[in-house]
């Protein structure tokens, strides 16, 4: 999308004068926790009361999308004062077609209206102008306030350095952030990530590239905009990866349902409790049986419990 | 999305009794060419006449999406009798937000109404239930006729075997196909794909996994449902990859604008001209200056020229 602005609109809510990493430090300090609220809506897990409100068994996809939106907004409102950042999972919205995509836009807008940061978990990856288009989908088209308007996006490194640099260019221009998949949290992550070449596994080669690109973007700042996804499920790897990527924020999934323990995550943080965002999705959003009328208090309890577990290893802003 | 069908709808246009690879063989035989029409709409490249029709400089994103739809439908109609398959690139639609996503759904539906196969180029990759959700986004939710309804989807292998198997399960159930990124066409593909481990580069490790998973899915059939993306830009690699994945269809990008030559692609095909789909996007959709009133005939000429170049290396159905 080259050329001049196609239509005149107010840009204010899309532009940032402060970098993504500075916004992250500020929000994490303010909430005093690195906990990230993962939003992966599943129809069968929604509270019965919300399903009933939207007609339960008589649904069409656009109605399911509205139910996802209503639930997501409610969870965001319940936890907005507790967490600094949310991470919606694009796939669960995309499977509802364009109505789901529209709901995702609204979830993101609502989170931003509650002064939360948003990391879109979409794991995009492609080359040249296609990578630019994915960046535009996440961060907004140049000169236009459309797209999902996320603060940061997860990306996949398999296509190589020249597939990552267009995302960095776009993120730099718009003061957004990236999290490159380095070490994923799934049991089978090692199929390729563990393959050793020149004495180190593939995921460490990816880490080395992330560090180089991040240091270039960070210049003299404490943190750069190129972060890393590092799963919580192999805790012994976190400390070496921290040393390899000293200026990268880590996005750490895999706590809770996937088996990762908060107590293992200390090496991800510096002495000020900064440097990592710990995501919990199912653990925070579905800690109840769908029939439980007290689902809202279960969500708040789950958040307090996770925050207190994380406080054992990181005390940001204290 | 578990449980019974949420609403009663006609399933016929979403169900297939014939496998994806059989549909591919049939269509390629019928059109006597392996040429795939890549659809990557770019606003600045659209014919001036279409831009004017949609208000040109006064556009909003939903209008751009309509212009992309109008152009894509026209190109599909121009080439529907010549090519067996189209490959829309999801990113270019996603960057227009949900209106772009809705346009993509309509482009796919139109191609299917013209009896073309559709490969969605979205390069998705994630774990477990998230991978299932991406498969549902591409192939339709279970028991529901929503989603993009593509015949096949491109996926990224970085997360490992257990991130690929949910896509295979979904594709098997719905008689759809997959193309796993093995060797991409970008100049920097080698950053990680060339890293040698146990005597062979990463992309060959991926090829070995694709072959194993594909052979398991193919059983006694000639072709399986797990194909491979193999760039046209490193022709010497095609023959060894063909030997490593004898039952996998190849999706070959990189011809035309990216520099790959049809004459180099012979090793991808068997003696019957089967086994590979050759994609051209910009070369087929934008072989004209935007001001050219004869853009439609330029598109038809470009298709005939590419088909005739490909006939030198593959003569399917003859």
PDB file of N, CA and C in Angstrom, chain B residues 163-196:
ATOM      1  N   UNK B 163       2.978 -30.230  15.940  1.00  0.00           N
ATOM      2  CA  UNK B 163       2.227 -29.060  15.463  1.00  0.00           C
ATOM      3  C   UNK B 163       1.666 -29.302  14.062  1.00  0.00           C
ATOM      4  N   UNK B 164       2.190 -30.323  13.383  1.00  0.00           N
ATOM      5  CA  UNK B 164       1.746 -30.631  12.013  1.00  0.00           C
ATOM      6  C   UNK B 164       0.613 -31.658  12.030  1.00  0.00           C
ATOM      7  N   UNK B 165       0.688 -32.613  12.965  1.00  0.00           N
ATOM      8  CA  UNK B 165      -0.306 -33.697  12.964  1.00  0.00           C
ATOM      9  C   UNK B 165      -1.760 -33.218  13.161  1.00  0.00           C
ATOM     10  N   UNK B 166      -2.021 -32.157  13.955  1.00  0.00           N
ATOM     11  CA  UNK B 166      -3.429 -31.718  14.017  1.00  0.00           C
ATOM     12  C   UNK B 166      -3.956 -31.218  12.662  1.00  0.00           C
ATOM     13  N   UNK B 167      -3.079 -30.589  11.884  1.00  0.00           N
ATOM     14  CA  UNK B 167      -3.493 -30.162  10.545  1.00  0.00           C
ATOM     15  C   UNK B 167      -3.791 -31.384   9.669  1.00  0.00           C
ATOM     16  N   UNK B 168      -2.954 -32.419   9.811  1.00  0.00           N
ATOM     17  CA  UNK B 168      -3.167 -33.629   9.000  1.00  0.00           C
ATOM     18  C   UNK B 168      -4.478 -34.302   9.397  1.00  0.00           C
ATOM     19  N   UNK B 169      -4.748 -34.351  10.703  1.00  0.00           N
ATOM     20  CA  UNK B 169      -6.002 -34.982  11.155  1.00  0.00           C
ATOM     21  C   UNK B 169      -7.202 -34.252  10.572  1.00  0.00           C
ATOM     22  N   UNK B 170      -7.155 -32.934  10.609  1.00  0.00           N
ATOM     23  CA  UNK B 170      -8.276 -32.153  10.080  1.00  0.00           C
ATOM     24  C   UNK B 170      -8.385 -32.320   8.566  1.00  0.00           C
ATOM     25  N   UNK B 171      -7.258 -32.279   7.884  1.00  0.00           N
ATOM     26  CA  UNK B 171      -7.271 -32.404   6.420  1.00  0.00           C
ATOM     27  C   UNK B 171      -7.754 -33.795   5.995  1.00  0.00           C
ATOM     28  N   UNK B 172      -7.365 -34.802   6.746  1.00  0.00           N
ATOM     29  CA  UNK B 172      -7.777 -36.169   6.430  1.00  0.00           C
ATOM     30  C   UNK B 172      -9.297 -36.306   6.542  1.00  0.00           C
ATOM     31  N   UNK B 173      -9.804 -35.774   7.646  1.00  0.00           N
ATOM     32  CA  UNK B 173     -11.248 -35.878   7.909  1.00  0.00           C
ATOM     33  C   UNK B 173     -12.076 -35.180   6.840  1.00  0.00           C
ATOM     34  N   UNK B 174     -11.560 -34.066   6.319  1.00  0.00           N
ATOM     35  CA  UNK B 174     -12.312 -33.256   5.361  1.00  0.00           C
ATOM     36  C   UNK B 174     -11.865 -33.454   3.924  1.00  0.00           C
ATOM     37  N   UNK B 175     -10.934 -34.397   3.690  1.00  0.00           N
ATOM     38  CA  UNK B 175     -10.387 -34.612   2.338  1.00  0.00           C
ATOM     39  C   UNK B 175      -9.759 -33.335   1.775  1.00  0.00           C
ATOM     40  N   UNK B 176      -8.918 -32.701   2.571  1.00  0.00           N
ATOM     41  CA  UNK B 176      -8.206 -31.504   2.121  1.00  0.00           C
ATOM     42  C   UNK B 176      -6.708 -31.811   2.058  1.00  0.00           C
ATOM     43  N   UNK B 177      -5.919 -30.836   1.641  1.00  0.00           N
ATOM     44  CA  UNK B 177      -4.484 -31.047   1.505  1.00  0.00           C
ATOM     45  C   UNK B 177      -3.669 -30.007   2.261  1.00  0.00           C
ATOM     46  N   UNK B 178      -2.390 -30.301   2.442  1.00  0.00           N
ATOM     47  CA  UNK B 178      -1.459 -29.399   3.115  1.00  0.00           C
ATOM     48  C   UNK B 178      -0.190 -29.260   2.284  1.00  0.00           C
ATOM     49  N   UNK B 179       0.428 -28.111   2.355  1.00  0.00           N
ATOM     50  CA  UNK B 179       1.761 -27.930   1.788  1.00  0.00           C
ATOM     51  C   UNK B 179       2.645 -27.363   2.897  1.00  0.00           C
ATOM     52  N   UNK B 180       3.596 -28.174   3.335  1.00  0.00           N
ATOM     53  CA  UNK B 180       4.488 -27.763   4.414  1.00  0.00           C
ATOM     54  C   UNK B 180       5.666 -26.992   3.809  1.00  0.00           C
ATOM     55  N   UNK B 181       6.023 -25.870   4.401  1.00  0.00           N
ATOM     56  CA  UNK B 181       7.198 -25.137   3.936  1.00  0.00           C
ATOM     57  C   UNK B 181       8.431 -26.005   4.124  1.00  0.00           C
ATOM     58  N   UNK B 182       9.058 -26.389   3.037  1.00  0.00           N
ATOM     59  CA  UNK B 182      10.301 -27.152   3.110  1.00  0.00           C
ATOM     60  C   UNK B 182      11.457 -26.218   2.724  1.00  0.00           C
ATOM     61  N   UNK B 183      11.396 -25.712   1.502  1.00  0.00           N
ATOM     62  CA  UNK B 183      12.457 -24.850   1.003  1.00  0.00           C
ATOM     63  C   UNK B 183      11.806 -23.627   0.388  1.00  0.00           C
ATOM     64  N   UNK B 184      11.970 -22.473   1.025  1.00  0.00           N
ATOM     65  CA  UNK B 184      11.267 -21.293   0.544  1.00  0.00           C
ATOM     66  C   UNK B 184      12.074 -20.594  -0.555  1.00  0.00           C
ATOM     67  N   UNK B 185      11.393 -19.695  -1.272  1.00  0.00           N
ATOM     68  CA  UNK B 185      11.983 -19.134  -2.484  1.00  0.00           C
ATOM     69  C   UNK B 185      12.754 -17.842  -2.259  1.00  0.00           C
ATOM     70  N   UNK B 186      12.719 -17.311  -1.029  1.00  0.00           N
ATOM     71  CA  UNK B 186      13.379 -16.026  -0.780  1.00  0.00           C
ATOM     72  C   UNK B 186      14.901 -16.155  -0.761  1.00  0.00           C
ATOM     73  N   UNK B 187      15.571 -15.039  -1.065  1.00  0.00           N
ATOM     74  CA  UNK B 187      17.036 -15.039  -1.127  1.00  0.00           C
ATOM     75  C   UNK B 187      17.648 -15.480   0.203  1.00  0.00           C
ATOM     76  N   UNK B 188      17.014 -15.095   1.301  1.00  0.00           N
ATOM     77  CA  UNK B 188      17.577 -15.395   2.617  1.00  0.00           C
ATOM     78  C   UNK B 188      17.059 -16.689   3.229  1.00  0.00           C
ATOM     79  N   UNK B 189      16.470 -17.549   2.429  1.00  0.00           N
ATOM     80  CA  UNK B 189      15.872 -18.792   2.954  1.00  0.00           C
ATOM     81  C   UNK B 189      16.859 -19.614   3.763  1.00  0.00           C
ATOM     82  N   UNK B 190      18.149 -19.486   3.409  1.00  0.00           N
ATOM     83  CA  UNK B 190      19.143 -20.350   4.016  1.00  0.00           C
ATOM     84  C   UNK B 190      19.532 -20.042   5.450  1.00  0.00           C
ATOM     85  N   UNK B 191      19.113 -18.892   5.981  1.00  0.00           N
ATOM     86  CA  UNK B 191      19.529 -18.523   7.340  1.00  0.00           C
ATOM     87  C   UNK B 191      19.467 -19.730   8.265  1.00  0.00           C
ATOM     88  N   UNK B 192      18.329 -20.377   8.308  1.00  0.00           N
ATOM     89  CA  UNK B 192      18.175 -21.583   9.132  1.00  0.00           C
ATOM     90  C   UNK B 192      18.028 -22.842   8.276  1.00  0.00           C
ATOM     91  N   UNK B 193      17.373 -22.719   7.123  1.00  0.00           N
ATOM     92  CA  UNK B 193      17.084 -23.905   6.309  1.00  0.00           C
ATOM     93  C   UNK B 193      18.365 -24.598   5.818  1.00  0.00           C
ATOM     94  N   UNK B 194      19.465 -23.839   5.732  1.00  0.00           N
ATOM     95  CA  UNK B 194      20.729 -24.425   5.271  1.00  0.00           C
ATOM     96  C   UNK B 194      21.590 -24.978   6.399  1.00  0.00           C
ATOM     97  N   UNK B 195      21.205 -24.785   7.636  1.00  0.00           N
ATOM     98  CA  UNK B 195      22.042 -25.264   8.745  1.00  0.00           C
ATOM     99  C   UNK B 195      22.134 -26.790   8.686  1.00  0.00           C
ATOM    100  N   UNK B 196      23.360 -27.296   8.686  1.00  0.00           N
ATOM    101  CA  UNK B 196      23.548 -28.754   8.558  1.00  0.00           C
ATOM    102  C   UNK B 196      23.562 -29.436   9.905  1.00  0.00           C
TER     103      UNK B 196
END
